[in-house]
Coordinates of C-alpha atoms in Angstrom, one line a residue:
X25 CA -36.7 -40.0 22.9
X26 CA -34.1 -39.4 20.2
X27 CA -31.3 -37.2 21.4
X28 CA -29.9 -34.5 19.1
X29 CA -26.3 -33.4 19.2
X30 CA -25.7 -30.0 20.7
X31 CA -25.1 -27.2 18.3
X32 CA -21.6 -25.6 18.4
X33 CA -21.2 -22.3 20.3
X34 CA -21.3 -19.1 18.3
X35 CA -17.6 -18.6 18.5
X36 CA -16.9 -22.1 17.1
X37 CA -19.4 -21.4 14.3
X38 CA -17.7 -18.1 13.5
X39 CA -14.3 -19.8 13.6
X40 CA -15.5 -22.6 11.2
X41 CA -17.0 -20.0 8.9
X42 CA -13.8 -18.0 8.9
X43 CA -11.7 -21.1 8.2
X44 CA -14.0 -22.1 5.3
X45 CA -13.9 -18.6 3.8
X46 CA -10.1 -18.4 4.1
X47 CA -9.7 -21.9 2.7
X48 CA -11.9 -21.0 -0.3
X49 CA -10.0 -17.8 -0.9
X50 CA -6.7 -19.6 -0.7
X51 CA -7.8 -22.3 -3.1
X52 CA -9.2 -19.8 -5.7
X53 CA -6.1 -17.7 -5.6
X54 CA -3.8 -20.7 -5.8
X55 CA -5.8 -22.0 -8.8
X56 CA -5.5 -18.6 -10.5
X57 CA -1.8 -18.5 -10.0
X58 CA -1.3 -22.1 -11.2
X59 CA -3.4 -21.5 -14.3
X60 CA -1.7 -18.3 -15.5
X61 CA 1.3 -20.0 -17.2
X62 CA -1.0 -22.2 -19.2
X63 CA -3.2 -19.3 -20.1
X64 CA -0.2 -17.3 -21.2
X65 CA 1.2 -20.1 -23.4
X66 CA -2.1 -20.7 -25.0
X67 CA -3.0 -17.0 -25.5
X68 CA 0.4 -16.2 -27.1
X69 CA 0.9 -19.5 -28.9
X70 CA 4.4 -19.7 -27.3
X71 CA 6.5 -22.7 -28.2
X72 CA 10.0 -23.9 -27.4
X73 CA 11.4 -22.4 -30.6
X74 CA 10.2 -19.0 -29.5
X75 CA 12.8 -18.8 -26.8
X76 CA 15.3 -18.0 -29.5
X77 CA 13.0 -16.0 -31.7
X78 CA 13.7 -12.2 -31.2
X79 CA 10.6 -11.3 -33.3
X80 CA 8.4 -13.2 -30.9
X81 CA 10.1 -12.0 -27.7
X82 CA 10.1 -8.4 -28.8
X83 CA 6.5 -8.3 -30.0
X84 CA 3.9 -6.1 -28.2
X85 CA 1.6 -9.0 -27.9
X86 CA 4.1 -11.1 -26.1
X87 CA 5.5 -8.4 -23.8
X88 CA 2.1 -7.0 -22.8
X89 CA 0.7 -10.5 -22.2
X90 CA 3.7 -11.5 -20.1
X91 CA 3.5 -8.3 -18.1
X92 CA -0.2 -8.7 -17.4
X93 CA 0.3 -12.3 -16.2
X94 CA 3.2 -11.4 -13.9
X95 CA 1.3 -8.5 -12.5
X96 CA -1.9 -10.5 -11.8
X97 CA 0.1 -13.4 -10.4
X98 CA 2.0 -11.1 -8.0
X99 CA -1.3 -9.4 -6.8
X100 CA -2.9 -12.8 -6.3
X101 CA 0.0 -14.0 -4.3
X102 CA 0.0 -10.9 -2.1
X103 CA -3.7 -11.5 -1.5
X104 CA -3.1 -15.1 -0.3
X105 CA -4.3 -15.6 3.3
X106 CA -1.4 -18.0 3.9
X107 CA 1.9 -17.4 2.2
X108 CA 4.4 -20.0 1.2
X109 CA 6.8 -18.5 3.8
X110 CA 4.8 -17.5 6.9
X111 CA 5.2 -13.8 7.9
X112 CA 6.1 -14.6 11.5
X113 CA 9.5 -16.1 10.4
X114 CA 12.2 -13.5 11.2
X115 CA 14.0 -11.9 8.2
X116 CA 12.6 -14.3 5.7
X117 CA 8.9 -14.0 6.5
X118 CA 8.4 -10.9 4.3
X119 CA 10.8 -11.9 1.6
X120 CA 8.2 -13.6 -0.5
X121 CA 5.9 -10.5 -0.3
X122 CA 8.8 -8.3 -1.4
X123 CA 9.6 -10.6 -4.4
X124 CA 5.9 -10.6 -5.3
X125 CA 5.9 -6.8 -5.3
X126 CA 9.1 -6.8 -7.4
X127 CA 7.4 -9.2 -9.9
X128 CA 4.4 -6.8 -10.0
X129 CA 6.8 -3.9 -10.9
X130 CA 8.5 -6.0 -13.6
X131 CA 5.1 -6.8 -15.0
X132 CA 4.1 -3.2 -15.3
X133 CA 7.5 -2.4 -16.9
X134 CA 6.9 -5.2 -19.5
X135 CA 3.4 -3.8 -20.2
X136 CA 4.9 -0.3 -20.7
X137 CA 7.8 -1.6 -22.9
X138 CA 5.4 -3.7 -25.0
X139 CA 3.0 -0.8 -25.5
X140 CA 5.6 1.8 -26.5
X141 CA 8.4 -0.3 -28.0
X142 CA 6.9 -3.6 -28.9
X143 CA 6.6 -4.7 -32.5
X144 CA 3.4 -5.9 -34.2
X145 CA -0.2 -5.7 -33.1
X146 CA -1.2 -5.2 -29.4
X147 CA -3.6 -7.6 -27.7
X148 CA -7.1 -6.6 -28.6
X149 CA -8.2 -6.8 -24.9
X150 CA -5.6 -4.3 -23.9
X151 CA -6.8 -1.9 -26.6
X152 CA -10.3 -2.2 -25.4
X153 CA -9.2 -1.6 -21.8
X154 CA -7.0 1.4 -22.9
X155 CA -9.9 2.9 -24.8
X156 CA -12.2 2.5 -21.8
X157 CA -9.7 4.2 -19.5
X158 CA -9.3 7.0 -22.0
X159 CA -13.0 7.6 -22.3
X160 CA -13.4 7.4 -18.5
X161 CA -10.7 9.9 -18.1
X162 CA -12.3 12.3 -20.5
X163 CA -15.7 11.9 -18.8
X164 CA -14.2 12.4 -15.3
X165 CA -12.0 15.3 -16.3
X166 CA -14.6 18.1 -15.8
X167 CA -15.5 16.7 -12.3
X168 CA -11.8 16.7 -11.4
X169 CA -11.5 20.4 -12.4
X170 CA -14.5 21.3 -10.4
X171 CA -13.2 19.3 -7.4
X172 CA -9.8 21.0 -7.6
X173 CA -11.2 24.5 -7.9
X174 CA -13.6 23.8 -5.0
X175 CA -10.7 22.7 -2.8
X176 CA -8.7 25.8 -3.8
X177 CA -11.7 28.0 -3.0
X178 CA -12.2 26.3 0.3
X179 CA -8.6 26.8 1.3
X180 CA -8.7 30.4 0.3
X181 CA -11.8 31.0 2.3
X182 CA -10.5 29.2 5.3
X183 CA -7.2 31.2 5.5
X184 CA -8.8 34.4 7.1
X185 CA -10.7 32.2 9.5
X186 CA -7.6 30.3 10.5
X187 CA -5.7 33.6 10.9
X188 CA -8.4 34.7 13.4
X189 CA -8.7 31.4 15.2
X190 CA -5.0 30.7 15.5
X191 CA -4.2 33.4 18.2
X192 CA -7.3 32.3 20.1
X193 CA -6.3 28.7 20.0
X194 CA -2.7 29.5 21.1
X195 CA -4.1 31.6 24.0
X196 CA -6.4 28.8 25.1
X197 CA -3.5 26.3 24.9
X198 CA -1.1 28.5 26.9
X199 CA -3.7 29.4 29.6
X200 CA -5.6 26.2 29.9
X201 CA -4.1 23.1 28.3
X202 CA -0.4 23.7 28.8
X203 CA -0.6 24.1 32.6
X204 CA -2.6 20.9 32.9
X205 CA 0.0 19.0 30.8
X206 CA 2.8 20.5 32.9
X207 CA 1.1 19.6 36.2
X208 CA 0.4 16.0 34.9
X209 CA 4.0 15.6 33.9
X210 CA 5.3 16.8 37.3
X211 CA 2.8 14.6 39.0
X212 CA 3.7 11.5 37.1
X213 CA 7.4 12.0 36.5
X214 CA 8.4 14.6 39.0
X215 CA 12.0 15.9 39.0
X216 CA 13.3 12.7 37.5
X217 CA 12.3 13.8 34.0
X218 CA 14.1 17.1 34.3
X219 CA 17.2 15.4 35.6
X220 CA 17.0 13.0 32.7
X221 CA 16.7 15.8 30.2
X222 CA 19.7 17.6 31.8
X223 CA 21.8 14.4 31.6
X224 CA 20.8 14.2 27.9
X225 CA 22.0 17.7 27.3
X226 CA 25.3 17.0 29.0
X227 CA 25.9 13.8 27.1
X228 CA 24.6 15.1 23.7
X229 CA 25.6 18.7 22.8
X230 CA 23.5 18.4 19.6
X231 CA 20.4 17.8 21.7
X232 CA 21.1 20.8 23.9
X233 CA 21.6 22.9 20.7
X234 CA 18.3 21.8 19.3
X235 CA 16.5 22.7 22.5
X236 CA 18.0 26.1 22.5
X237 CA 17.0 26.7 18.9
X238 CA 13.4 25.6 19.7
X239 CA 13.2 27.9 22.7
X240 CA 14.6 30.8 20.8
X241 CA 11.9 30.3 18.1
X242 CA 9.2 30.3 20.7

């Protein structure tokens, strides 16, 4: 009879599936990051001569497009499953993530500068997105007002109830919960904890002053 190879255990299958998913995510995000410079150059028709062209560098089309590319690239890098610098490396492991966040902030600043101070026409896609956001804000505004007023009404209605329940909760804590906590502390730590606190008060006058202030408020 023909023998069939045994199927991998469930954990191995889940590990293989996870590895395939992570590898696909890594490949897609890396491809997106790698394609952004070419997309930017093609979209803005940027040439070598434009490096010294102030009209091009100061145009709204160029600034907004560059800002969007930097922002998208930074977000894509932050979403990578495997960074170029592994996070477990001390000091430097998070440096690339910090730089990615900085590039995202620079991208937003460029978009803002291009929108308000750039010359010439803005990218049509950005105008469509801005119009959509504006219409969405107008449509959501009534619901926001209702939500805020509902929260205010709920807080106002809850204040009398809280004023009634607070003394009851404090009484229950003082009579039931606090003795249990004190007994647990004494059983676990004993007198060593009190001696430790006394030593802290002797060594740190500020700590003793704070304890006295807390006790006086109580």
